[in-house]
Every structure is written in C-alpha cells, then in structure tokens.
CSV table of C-alpha atoms and ligand atoms in Angstrom, one decimal:
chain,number,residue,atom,x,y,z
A,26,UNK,CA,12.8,-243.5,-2.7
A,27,UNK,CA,13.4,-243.0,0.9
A,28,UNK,CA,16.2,-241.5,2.9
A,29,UNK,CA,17.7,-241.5,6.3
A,30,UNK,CA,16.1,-239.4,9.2
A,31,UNK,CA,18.6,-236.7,9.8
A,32,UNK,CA,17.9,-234.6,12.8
A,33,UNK,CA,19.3,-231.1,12.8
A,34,UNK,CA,20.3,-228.8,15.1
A,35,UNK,CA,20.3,-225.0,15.2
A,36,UNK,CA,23.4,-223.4,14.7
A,37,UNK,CA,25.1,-222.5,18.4
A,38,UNK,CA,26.1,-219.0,19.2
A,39,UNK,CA,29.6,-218.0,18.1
A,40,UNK,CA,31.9,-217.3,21.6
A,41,UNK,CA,34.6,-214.8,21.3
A,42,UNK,CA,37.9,-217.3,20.8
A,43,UNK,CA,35.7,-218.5,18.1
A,44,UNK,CA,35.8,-215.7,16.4
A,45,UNK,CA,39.0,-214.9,16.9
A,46,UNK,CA,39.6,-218.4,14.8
A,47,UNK,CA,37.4,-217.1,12.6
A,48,UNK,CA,39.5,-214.4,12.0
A,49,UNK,CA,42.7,-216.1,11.6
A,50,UNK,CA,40.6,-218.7,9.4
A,51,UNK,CA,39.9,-215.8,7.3
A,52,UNK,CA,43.4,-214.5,6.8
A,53,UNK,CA,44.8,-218.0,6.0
A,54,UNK,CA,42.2,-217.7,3.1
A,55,UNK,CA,42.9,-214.6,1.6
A,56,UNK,CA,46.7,-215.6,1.7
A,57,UNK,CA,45.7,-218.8,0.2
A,58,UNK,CA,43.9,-217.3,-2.6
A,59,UNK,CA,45.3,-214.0,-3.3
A,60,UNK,CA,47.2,-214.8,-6.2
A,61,UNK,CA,44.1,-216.5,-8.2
A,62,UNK,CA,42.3,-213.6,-7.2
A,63,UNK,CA,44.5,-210.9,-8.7
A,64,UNK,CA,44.0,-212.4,-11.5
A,65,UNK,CA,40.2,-212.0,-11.5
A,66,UNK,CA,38.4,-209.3,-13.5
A,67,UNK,CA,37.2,-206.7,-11.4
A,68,UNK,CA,34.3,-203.9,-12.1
A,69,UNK,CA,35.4,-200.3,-12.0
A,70,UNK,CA,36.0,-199.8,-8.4
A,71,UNK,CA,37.0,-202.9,-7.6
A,72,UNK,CA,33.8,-203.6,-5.9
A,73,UNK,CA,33.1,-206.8,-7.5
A,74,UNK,CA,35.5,-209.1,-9.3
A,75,UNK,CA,33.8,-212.1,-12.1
A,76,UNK,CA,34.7,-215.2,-11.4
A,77,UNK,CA,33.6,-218.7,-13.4
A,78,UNK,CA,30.6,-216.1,-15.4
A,79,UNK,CA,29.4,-214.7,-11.9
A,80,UNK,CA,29.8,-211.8,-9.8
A,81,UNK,CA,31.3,-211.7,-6.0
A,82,UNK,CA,32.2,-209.6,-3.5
A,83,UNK,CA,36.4,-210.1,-2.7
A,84,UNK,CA,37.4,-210.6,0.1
A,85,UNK,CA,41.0,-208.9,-0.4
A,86,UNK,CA,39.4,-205.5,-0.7
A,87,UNK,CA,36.5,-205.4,1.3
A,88,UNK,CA,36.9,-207.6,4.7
A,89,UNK,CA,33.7,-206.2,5.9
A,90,UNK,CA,32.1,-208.2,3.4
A,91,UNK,CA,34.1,-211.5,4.4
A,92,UNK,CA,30.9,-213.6,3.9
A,93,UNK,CA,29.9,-214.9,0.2
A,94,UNK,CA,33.4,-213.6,-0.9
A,95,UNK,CA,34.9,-215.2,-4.0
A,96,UNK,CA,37.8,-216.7,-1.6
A,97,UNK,CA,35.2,-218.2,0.7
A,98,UNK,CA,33.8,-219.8,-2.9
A,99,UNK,CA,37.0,-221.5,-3.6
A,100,UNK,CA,37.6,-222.8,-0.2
A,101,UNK,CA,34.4,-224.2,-0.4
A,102,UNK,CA,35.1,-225.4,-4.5
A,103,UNK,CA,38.9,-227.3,-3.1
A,104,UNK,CA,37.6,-228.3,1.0
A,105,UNK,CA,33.9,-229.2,1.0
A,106,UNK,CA,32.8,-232.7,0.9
A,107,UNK,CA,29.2,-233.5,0.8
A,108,UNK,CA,27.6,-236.3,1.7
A,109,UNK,CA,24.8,-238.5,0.6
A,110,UNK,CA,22.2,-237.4,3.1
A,111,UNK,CA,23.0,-233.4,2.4
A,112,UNK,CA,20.2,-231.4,1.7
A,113,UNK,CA,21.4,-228.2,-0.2
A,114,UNK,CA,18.4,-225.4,-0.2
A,115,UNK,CA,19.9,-223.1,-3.2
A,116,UNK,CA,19.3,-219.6,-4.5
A,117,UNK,CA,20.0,-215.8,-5.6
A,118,UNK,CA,20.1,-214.0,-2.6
A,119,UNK,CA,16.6,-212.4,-1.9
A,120,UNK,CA,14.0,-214.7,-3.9
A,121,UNK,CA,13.0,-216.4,-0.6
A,122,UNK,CA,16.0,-218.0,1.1
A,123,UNK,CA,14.9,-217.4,4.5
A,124,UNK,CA,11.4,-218.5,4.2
A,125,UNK,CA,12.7,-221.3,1.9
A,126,UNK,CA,15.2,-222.0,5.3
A,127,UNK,CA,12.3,-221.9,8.0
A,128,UNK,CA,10.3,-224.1,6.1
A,129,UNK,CA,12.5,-227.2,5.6
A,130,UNK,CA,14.0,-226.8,9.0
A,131,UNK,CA,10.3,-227.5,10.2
A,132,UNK,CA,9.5,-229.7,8.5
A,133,UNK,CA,12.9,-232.2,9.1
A,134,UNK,CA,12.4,-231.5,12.5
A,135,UNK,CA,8.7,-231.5,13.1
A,136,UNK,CA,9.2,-234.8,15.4
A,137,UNK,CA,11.8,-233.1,17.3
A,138,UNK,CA,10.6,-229.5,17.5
A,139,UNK,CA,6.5,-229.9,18.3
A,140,UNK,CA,4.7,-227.9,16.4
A,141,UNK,CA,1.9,-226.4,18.7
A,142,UNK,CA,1.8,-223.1,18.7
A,143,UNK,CA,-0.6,-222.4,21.8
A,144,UNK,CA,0.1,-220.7,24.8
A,145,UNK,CA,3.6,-221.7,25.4
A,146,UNK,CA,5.1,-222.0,21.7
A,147,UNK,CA,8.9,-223.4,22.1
A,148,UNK,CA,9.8,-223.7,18.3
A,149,UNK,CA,13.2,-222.4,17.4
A,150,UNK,CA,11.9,-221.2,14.9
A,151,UNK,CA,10.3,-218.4,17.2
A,152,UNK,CA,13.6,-217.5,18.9
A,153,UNK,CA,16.3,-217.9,16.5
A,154,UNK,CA,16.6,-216.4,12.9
A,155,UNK,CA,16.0,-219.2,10.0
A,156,UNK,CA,19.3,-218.5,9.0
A,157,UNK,CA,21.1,-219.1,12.8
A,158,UNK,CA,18.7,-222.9,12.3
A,159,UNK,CA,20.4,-223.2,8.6
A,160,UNK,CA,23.3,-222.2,8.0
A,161,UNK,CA,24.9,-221.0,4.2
A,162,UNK,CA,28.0,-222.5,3.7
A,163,UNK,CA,29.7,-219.1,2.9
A,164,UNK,CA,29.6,-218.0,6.0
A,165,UNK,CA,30.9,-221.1,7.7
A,166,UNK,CA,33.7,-222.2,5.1
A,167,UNK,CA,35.7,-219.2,7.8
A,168,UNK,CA,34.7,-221.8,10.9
A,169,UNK,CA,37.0,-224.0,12.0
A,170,UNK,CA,34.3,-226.7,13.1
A,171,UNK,CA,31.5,-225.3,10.7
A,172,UNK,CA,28.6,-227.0,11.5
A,173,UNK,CA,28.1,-228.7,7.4
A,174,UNK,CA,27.8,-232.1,9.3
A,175,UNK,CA,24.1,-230.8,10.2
A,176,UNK,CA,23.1,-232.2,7.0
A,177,UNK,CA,20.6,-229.2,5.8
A,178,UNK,CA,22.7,-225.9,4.5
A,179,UNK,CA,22.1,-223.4,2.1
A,180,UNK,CA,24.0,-221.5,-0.4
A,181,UNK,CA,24.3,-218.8,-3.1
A,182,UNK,CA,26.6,-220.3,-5.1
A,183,UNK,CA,25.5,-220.7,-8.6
A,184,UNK,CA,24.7,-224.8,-10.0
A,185,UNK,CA,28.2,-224.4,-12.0
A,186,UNK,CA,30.2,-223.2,-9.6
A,187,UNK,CA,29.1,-225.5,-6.6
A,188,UNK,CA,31.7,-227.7,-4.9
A,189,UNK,CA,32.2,-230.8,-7.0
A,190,UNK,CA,30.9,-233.5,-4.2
A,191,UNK,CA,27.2,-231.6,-4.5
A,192,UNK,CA,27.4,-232.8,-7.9
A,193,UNK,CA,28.4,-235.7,-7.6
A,194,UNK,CA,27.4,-237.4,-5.0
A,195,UNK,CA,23.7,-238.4,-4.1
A,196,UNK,CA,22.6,-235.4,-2.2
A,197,UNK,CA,19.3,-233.3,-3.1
A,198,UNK,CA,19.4,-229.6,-3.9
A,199,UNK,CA,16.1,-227.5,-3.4
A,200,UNK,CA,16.4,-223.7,-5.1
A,201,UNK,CA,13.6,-220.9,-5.4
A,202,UNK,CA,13.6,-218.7,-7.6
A,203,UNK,CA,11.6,-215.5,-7.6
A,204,UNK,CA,10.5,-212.7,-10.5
A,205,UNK,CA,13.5,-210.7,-11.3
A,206,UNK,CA,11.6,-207.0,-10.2
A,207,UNK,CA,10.6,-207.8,-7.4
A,208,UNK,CA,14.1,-209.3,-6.0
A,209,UNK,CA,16.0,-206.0,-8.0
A,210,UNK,CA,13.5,-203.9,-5.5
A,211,UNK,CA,14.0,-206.2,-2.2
A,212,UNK,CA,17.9,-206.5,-3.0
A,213,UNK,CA,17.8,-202.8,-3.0
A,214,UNK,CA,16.2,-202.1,0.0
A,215,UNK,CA,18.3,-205.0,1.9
A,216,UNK,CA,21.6,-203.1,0.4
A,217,UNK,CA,20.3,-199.6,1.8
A,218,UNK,CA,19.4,-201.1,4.8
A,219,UNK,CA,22.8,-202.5,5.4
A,220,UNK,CA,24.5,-199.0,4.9
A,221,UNK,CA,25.3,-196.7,8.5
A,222,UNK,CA,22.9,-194.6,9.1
A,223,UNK,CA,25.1,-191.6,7.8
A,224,UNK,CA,25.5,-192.8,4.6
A,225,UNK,CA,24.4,-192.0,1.4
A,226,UNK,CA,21.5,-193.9,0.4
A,227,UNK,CA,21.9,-196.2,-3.5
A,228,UNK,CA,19.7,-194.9,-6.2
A,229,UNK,CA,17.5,-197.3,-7.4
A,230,UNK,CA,18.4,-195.8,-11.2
A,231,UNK,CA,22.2,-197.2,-10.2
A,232,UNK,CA,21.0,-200.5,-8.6
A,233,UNK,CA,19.0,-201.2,-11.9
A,234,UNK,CA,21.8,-200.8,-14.3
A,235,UNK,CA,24.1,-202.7,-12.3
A,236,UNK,CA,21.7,-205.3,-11.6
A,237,UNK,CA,20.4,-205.3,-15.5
A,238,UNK,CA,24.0,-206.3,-16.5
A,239,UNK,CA,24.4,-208.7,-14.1
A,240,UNK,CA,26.7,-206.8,-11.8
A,241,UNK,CA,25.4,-207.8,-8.5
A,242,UNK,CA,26.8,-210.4,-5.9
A,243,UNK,CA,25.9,-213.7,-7.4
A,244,UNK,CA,25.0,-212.2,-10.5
A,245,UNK,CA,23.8,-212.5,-13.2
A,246,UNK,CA,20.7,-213.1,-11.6
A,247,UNK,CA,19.5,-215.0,-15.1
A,248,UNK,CA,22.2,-217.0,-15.2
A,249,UNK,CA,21.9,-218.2,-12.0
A,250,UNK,CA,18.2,-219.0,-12.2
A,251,UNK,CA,18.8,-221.1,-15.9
A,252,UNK,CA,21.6,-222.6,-14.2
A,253,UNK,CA,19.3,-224.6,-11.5
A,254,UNK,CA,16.6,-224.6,-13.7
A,255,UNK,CA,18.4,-226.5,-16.3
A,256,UNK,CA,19.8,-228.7,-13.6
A,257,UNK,CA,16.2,-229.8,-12.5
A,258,UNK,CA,15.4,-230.6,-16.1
A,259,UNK,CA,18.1,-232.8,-16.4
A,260,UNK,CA,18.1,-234.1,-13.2
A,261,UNK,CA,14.7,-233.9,-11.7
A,262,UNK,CA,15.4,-236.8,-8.8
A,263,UNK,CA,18.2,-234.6,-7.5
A,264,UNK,CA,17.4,-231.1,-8.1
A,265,UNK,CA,14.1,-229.3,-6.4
A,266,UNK,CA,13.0,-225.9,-8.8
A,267,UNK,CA,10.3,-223.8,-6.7
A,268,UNK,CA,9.2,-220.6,-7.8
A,269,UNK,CA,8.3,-217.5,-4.4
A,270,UNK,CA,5.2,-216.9,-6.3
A,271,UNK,CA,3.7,-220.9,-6.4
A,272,UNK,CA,4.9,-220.8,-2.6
A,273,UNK,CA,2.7,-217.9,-2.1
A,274,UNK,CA,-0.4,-219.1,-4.4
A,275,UNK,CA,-0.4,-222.5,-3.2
A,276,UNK,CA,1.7,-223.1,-0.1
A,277,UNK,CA,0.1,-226.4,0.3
A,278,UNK,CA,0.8,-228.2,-2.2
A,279,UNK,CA,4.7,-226.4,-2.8
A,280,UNK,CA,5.1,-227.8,1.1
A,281,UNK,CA,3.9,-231.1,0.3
A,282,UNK,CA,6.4,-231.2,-2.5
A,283,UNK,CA,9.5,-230.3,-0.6
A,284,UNK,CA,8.7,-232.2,2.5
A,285,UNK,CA,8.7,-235.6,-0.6
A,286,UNK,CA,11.9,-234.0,-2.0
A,287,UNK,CA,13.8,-233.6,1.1
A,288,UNK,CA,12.6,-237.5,2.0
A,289,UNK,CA,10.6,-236.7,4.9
A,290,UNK,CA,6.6,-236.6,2.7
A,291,UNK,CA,3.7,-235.8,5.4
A,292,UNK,CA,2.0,-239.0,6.2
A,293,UNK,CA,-1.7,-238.9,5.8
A,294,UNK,CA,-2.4,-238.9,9.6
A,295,UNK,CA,-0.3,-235.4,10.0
A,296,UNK,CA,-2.3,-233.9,6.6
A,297,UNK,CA,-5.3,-235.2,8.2
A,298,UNK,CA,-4.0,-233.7,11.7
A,299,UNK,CA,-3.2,-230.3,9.8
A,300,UNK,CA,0.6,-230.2,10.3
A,301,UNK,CA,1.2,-228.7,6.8
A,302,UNK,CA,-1.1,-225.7,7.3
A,303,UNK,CA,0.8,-225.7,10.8
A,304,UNK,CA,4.0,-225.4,9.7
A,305,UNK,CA,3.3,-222.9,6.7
A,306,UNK,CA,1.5,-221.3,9.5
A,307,UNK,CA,4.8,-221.0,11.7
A,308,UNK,CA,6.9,-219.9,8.6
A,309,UNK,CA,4.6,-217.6,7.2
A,310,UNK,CA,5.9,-214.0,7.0
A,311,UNK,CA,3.8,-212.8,9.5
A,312,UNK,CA,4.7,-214.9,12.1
A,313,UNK,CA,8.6,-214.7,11.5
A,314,UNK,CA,9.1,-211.3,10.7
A,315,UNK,CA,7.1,-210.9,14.4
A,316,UNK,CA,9.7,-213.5,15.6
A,317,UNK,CA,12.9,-211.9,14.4
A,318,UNK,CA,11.5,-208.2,15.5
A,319,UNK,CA,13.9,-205.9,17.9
A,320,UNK,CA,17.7,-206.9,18.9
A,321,UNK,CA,19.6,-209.4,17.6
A,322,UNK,CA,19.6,-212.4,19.4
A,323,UNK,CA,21.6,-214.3,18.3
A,324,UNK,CA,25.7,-214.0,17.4
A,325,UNK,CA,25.7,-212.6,13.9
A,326,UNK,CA,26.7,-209.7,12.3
A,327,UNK,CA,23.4,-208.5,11.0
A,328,UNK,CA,20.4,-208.3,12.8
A,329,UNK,CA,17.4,-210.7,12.9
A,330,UNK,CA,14.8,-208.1,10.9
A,331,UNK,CA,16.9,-207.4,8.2
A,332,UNK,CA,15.3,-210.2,6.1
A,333,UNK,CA,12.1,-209.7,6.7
A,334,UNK,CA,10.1,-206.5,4.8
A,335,UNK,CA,6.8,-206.9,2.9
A,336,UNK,CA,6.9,-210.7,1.7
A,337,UNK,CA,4.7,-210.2,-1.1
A,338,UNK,CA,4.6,-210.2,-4.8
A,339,UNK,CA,4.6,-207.9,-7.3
A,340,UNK,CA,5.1,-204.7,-4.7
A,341,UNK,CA,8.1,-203.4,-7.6
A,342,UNK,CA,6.1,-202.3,-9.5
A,343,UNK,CA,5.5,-199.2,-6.7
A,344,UNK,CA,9.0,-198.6,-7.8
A,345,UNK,CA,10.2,-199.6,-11.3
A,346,UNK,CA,9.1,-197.3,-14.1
A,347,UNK,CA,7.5,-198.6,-16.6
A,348,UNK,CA,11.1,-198.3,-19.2
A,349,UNK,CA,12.8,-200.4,-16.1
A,350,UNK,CA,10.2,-203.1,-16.7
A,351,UNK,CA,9.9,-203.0,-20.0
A,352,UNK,CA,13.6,-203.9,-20.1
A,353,UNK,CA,13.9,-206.3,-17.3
A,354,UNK,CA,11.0,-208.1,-19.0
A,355,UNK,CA,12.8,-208.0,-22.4
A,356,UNK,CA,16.4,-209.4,-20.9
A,357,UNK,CA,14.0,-212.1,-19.6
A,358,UNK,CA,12.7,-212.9,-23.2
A,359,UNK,CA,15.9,-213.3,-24.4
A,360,UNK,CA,17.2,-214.9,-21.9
A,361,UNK,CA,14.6,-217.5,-21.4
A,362,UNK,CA,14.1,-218.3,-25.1
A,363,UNK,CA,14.0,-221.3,-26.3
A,364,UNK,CA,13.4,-222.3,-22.4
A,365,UNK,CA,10.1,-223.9,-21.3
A,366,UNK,CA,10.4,-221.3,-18.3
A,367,UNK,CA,8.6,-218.1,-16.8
A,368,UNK,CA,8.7,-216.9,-13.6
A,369,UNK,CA,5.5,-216.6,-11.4
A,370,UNK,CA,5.2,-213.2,-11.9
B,25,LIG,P1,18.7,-213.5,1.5
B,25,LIG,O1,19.0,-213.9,0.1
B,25,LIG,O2,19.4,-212.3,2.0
B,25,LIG,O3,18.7,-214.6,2.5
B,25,LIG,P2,15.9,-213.8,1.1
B,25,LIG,O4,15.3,-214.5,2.3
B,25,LIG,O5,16.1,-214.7,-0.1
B,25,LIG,O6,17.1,-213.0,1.4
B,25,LIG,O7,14.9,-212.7,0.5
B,25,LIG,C1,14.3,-211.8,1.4
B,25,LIG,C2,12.9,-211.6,0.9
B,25,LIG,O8,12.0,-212.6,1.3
B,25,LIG,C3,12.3,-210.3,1.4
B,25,LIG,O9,11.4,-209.9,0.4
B,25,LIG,P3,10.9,-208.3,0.2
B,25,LIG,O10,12.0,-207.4,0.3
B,25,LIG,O11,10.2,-208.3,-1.1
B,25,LIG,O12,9.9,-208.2,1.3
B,25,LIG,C4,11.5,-210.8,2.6
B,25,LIG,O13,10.5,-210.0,3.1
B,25,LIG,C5,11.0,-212.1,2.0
B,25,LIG,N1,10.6,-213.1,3.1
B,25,LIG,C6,11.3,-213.4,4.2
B,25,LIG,N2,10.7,-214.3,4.9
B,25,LIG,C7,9.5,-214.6,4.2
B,25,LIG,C8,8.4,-215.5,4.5
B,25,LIG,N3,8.4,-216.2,5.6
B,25,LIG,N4,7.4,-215.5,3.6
B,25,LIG,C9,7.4,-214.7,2.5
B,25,LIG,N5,8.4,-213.8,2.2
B,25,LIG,C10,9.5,-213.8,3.1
C-alpha cells in the first residue's frame, strides 16, 4: 500500500490577536456546550466530570485547564473532518507522546529536514518542542485556523470517543502505550511539576487512588489502552499498537515499523546509509531533553522541559510500594483477561 508524500510543517508561533481569538474561540465553546456539560457526572470537587466512560478536565470550571477539556472533545466529536492522508499518533497522556511525536515528524520529513547532525545541526527538531512540530488536536480545536490541514496530529482522545471521520475514513492511527507504573509515577511528577511553586505538592498515596479508579484526565488509563488495542486487532491496516518498552528495547526495528505504517518505509539505501539509527539518534531522550532545556521558546503555555524527565523504564518502582503494585498489577489481570495483551513491563 502506498500513500501520498505529505510534507509537514512545524506549528508557527501564536501572535497576540491570535490569542485573543483564541480566547473568544474558547468562550463560544463553553456557551455552546454548557448545557450537555451540566449534565455530566462530576467527581467530588468538580475536578473532573465522566464523559462517554472517560475522565476530563471541564472547561466551565477550570479555564486554566482550557486544553484537553471535555468541551474541546465535543467540538472536535461535531467540527473535525479528517482526511484520507491523516496520520493520527494516539495515546494516554505520558506513555511516550512526545517521543512518539519527534519520531514520526522525522521521519515524514527526513527529505525536507536533513538529518546531519554535525557541526551546524538545523533540524527543528533541535529548536522547537515535538509538540510545537505536532500538534494535539485539543489544543487547536480553540484555533480559528488550527493547523489540522498539516496532515500529522496527535491526540488523547480515547478510540471510542474520537471524531467520527477518524473512523471512518481511510486515515492511519499510530498509539503507544506504556506499563501502567511507570506512567502513574511520570503523570505524577508532570502534575507536581505543573503546580506554582507555592503550592502544596500531590501525594503520591492520592495520585494512586485516583489513578487506580480511573479518575485521571483521559482515564481510565485501561480502558483507554484496550480501546486501541482492540482497534489494532480488528483493524490492523488502519490502526498502529506500539508499546514505550519495545521502542526502548528495539528502537530499530519499532522505527522501521512506523516509518511502513505511516507510508513513508526506509528504502534500503537510507538503512544502508544509517538514517534509522540517525533519526532514533535525534529523538532519543538524550538529545531532546538537551534540546528543550532552559526557556521556552516557543508560544505555549508550558515550558519546553516539562516533558522530558528520566525516559526510562521501570524507575516506579523507586516509588510504588510493593501493596501499590501488587494492586496495579492485579487491575491489570483483570482487566486484560481474556486479552492476548501485556504490557512491556
Ligand atoms: P504527554 O502525554 O504529556 O505528552 P508523554 O510524552 O506521553 O507526555 O510522556 C512523558 C514521558 O515520556 C516522560 O517519562 P518519565 O516521566 O518516566 O521520564 C518523559 O521523560 C518520556 N520521554 C519524553 N521524550 C522521550 C524520549 N525521546 N525517549 C524516551 N522517553 C521520553
């Protein structure tokens, strides 16, 4: 099967006016949706409200959190039309999104964006974040000329709850997953890291509960993962299933894989020329979380280092106790049985 050669462009900065249509973008959509939302269940402090089986943030309550809000899922679910060509990289937030991002931006673009990495390196990928080069379609659903027509996007929205058109029409989707400790233990440390500096830091005790009942943004975290996982089984020619751990084990042959997937398969003069080990090279955790170090530099609201901390496996279990895995593994179990499924780690 082969596809069209889409080329991609990063993302440009946001000016001020468009940010002020942002704005009144926003407001148009909490209007539009208030009413469905009210209807919503909601957890106790109306943190989260459950919509279609998953957890999100509302947008109603917290504007901060405008981004990945239930509202900006629905405007998405009625306005987004995908197209053939689209290629949808898919996941729950912190199993490997960004490095998941960096690498399928390279590799579409690896005849735009030259890959050599000597003495004057020029990649974007060296001086924007992976996720100003890909956008998710959360945040840009509040755009008024969201840049969706770049072909290559990413979201968090779970396979059942995705826009209709991804469905349906011929587009691919690529997701990772990851083991659920170790993205309970980054998702902490990202949501800790996101708090003012005079705040009170989370417990990990009260992240674990929530997150063992599902009650985190996107959540249930099992859900979601059977969801696309199910979804590749039925539809394998549509529907990509990586696991963080195989990326990590055997980067080679996982890039190799997406590269086919996304219809853009090394030829054997770039294998022979050593563009994959190039390219897992320039997306390696090392080299971006070096990249994205220091200010932000682009126009978003979090900085460029946020997504970046250890980028290994296994490093919860410096954190869990040994009841917390014991039961994570056992909702696992259950969860998975009857499912031809484990996750790498
Ligand atoms: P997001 O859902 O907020 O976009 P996501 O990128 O999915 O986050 O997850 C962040 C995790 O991926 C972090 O894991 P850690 O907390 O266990 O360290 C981050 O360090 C890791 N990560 C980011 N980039 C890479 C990379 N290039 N290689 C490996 N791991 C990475």
């Amino acid at each position: 099967m082969s596809y069209p050669i889409v080329f991609y462009s990063p993302v440009a900065t946001i000016t001020k006016d468009e940010e002020n249509a942002r704005k009144r973008k926003m407001s148009i959509i909490i209007e539009q949706y208030k009413n469905k939302v009210s209807t919503l269940y909601t957890n106790d402090d109306h943190h989260l409200c459950k919509y279609e089986g998953f957890w999100y943030f509302q947008l109603f309550y917290h504007h901060s959190k405008a981004d990945f809000s239930v509202e900006s899922i629905m405007a998405l679910q009625d306005d987004f039309q995908a197209q053939p060509t689209d290629v949808f990289l898919t996941s729950h937030p912190k199993t490997g999104t960004t490095w998941l991002k960096a690498l399928s931006f390279a590799i579409l673009n690896r005849n735009k964006f030259k890959l050599d990495l000597g003495s004057r390196p020029h990649h974007p990928l060296l001086t924007i974040s992976p996720h100003d080069c890909v956008p998710f379609m959360e945040t840009e659903a509040f755009l008024n000329n969201p840049s969706y027509a770049n072909g290559l996007m990413a979201t968090h929205i779970p396979y059942t709850s995705l826009p209709k058109s991804i469905i349906s029409s011929n587009c691919r989707i690529v997701y990772v997953c990851r083991n659920p400790k170790d993205v309970l233990i980054s998702y902490w440390h990202f949501d800790n890291k996101l708090k003012d500096d005079d705040s009170i830091p989370t417990k990990l005790d009260d992240v674990f509960e929530l997150f063992r009942r599902g009650m985190n943004p996107f959540g249930s975290f099992w859900d979601h993962v059977i969801g696309y996982y199910k979804a590749s089984l039925e539809h394998p020619d549509k529907v990509l299933f990586l696991k963080y751990e195989d990326l990590k084990k055997d980067p080679e042959s996982e890039v190799k894989k997406l590269a086919k997937f996304i219809g853009n398969p090394f030829t054997e003069e770039e294998e022979y020329d050593g563009l994959v080990q190039e390219i897992i090279k320039l997306c390696g955790f090392e080299n971006l979380s070096e990249a994205n170090k220091g200010e932000e530099k682009t126009s978003k609201v979090l900085s460029d280092d946020i997504y970046f901390r250890k980028g290994v496996v296994g490093d919860s279990v410096n954190y869990l106790t040994t009841e917390m895995i014991r039961i994570l593994d056992k909702i696992t179990k259950e969860k998975c049985d009857g499912l031809d499924f484990s996750f790498g780690a």
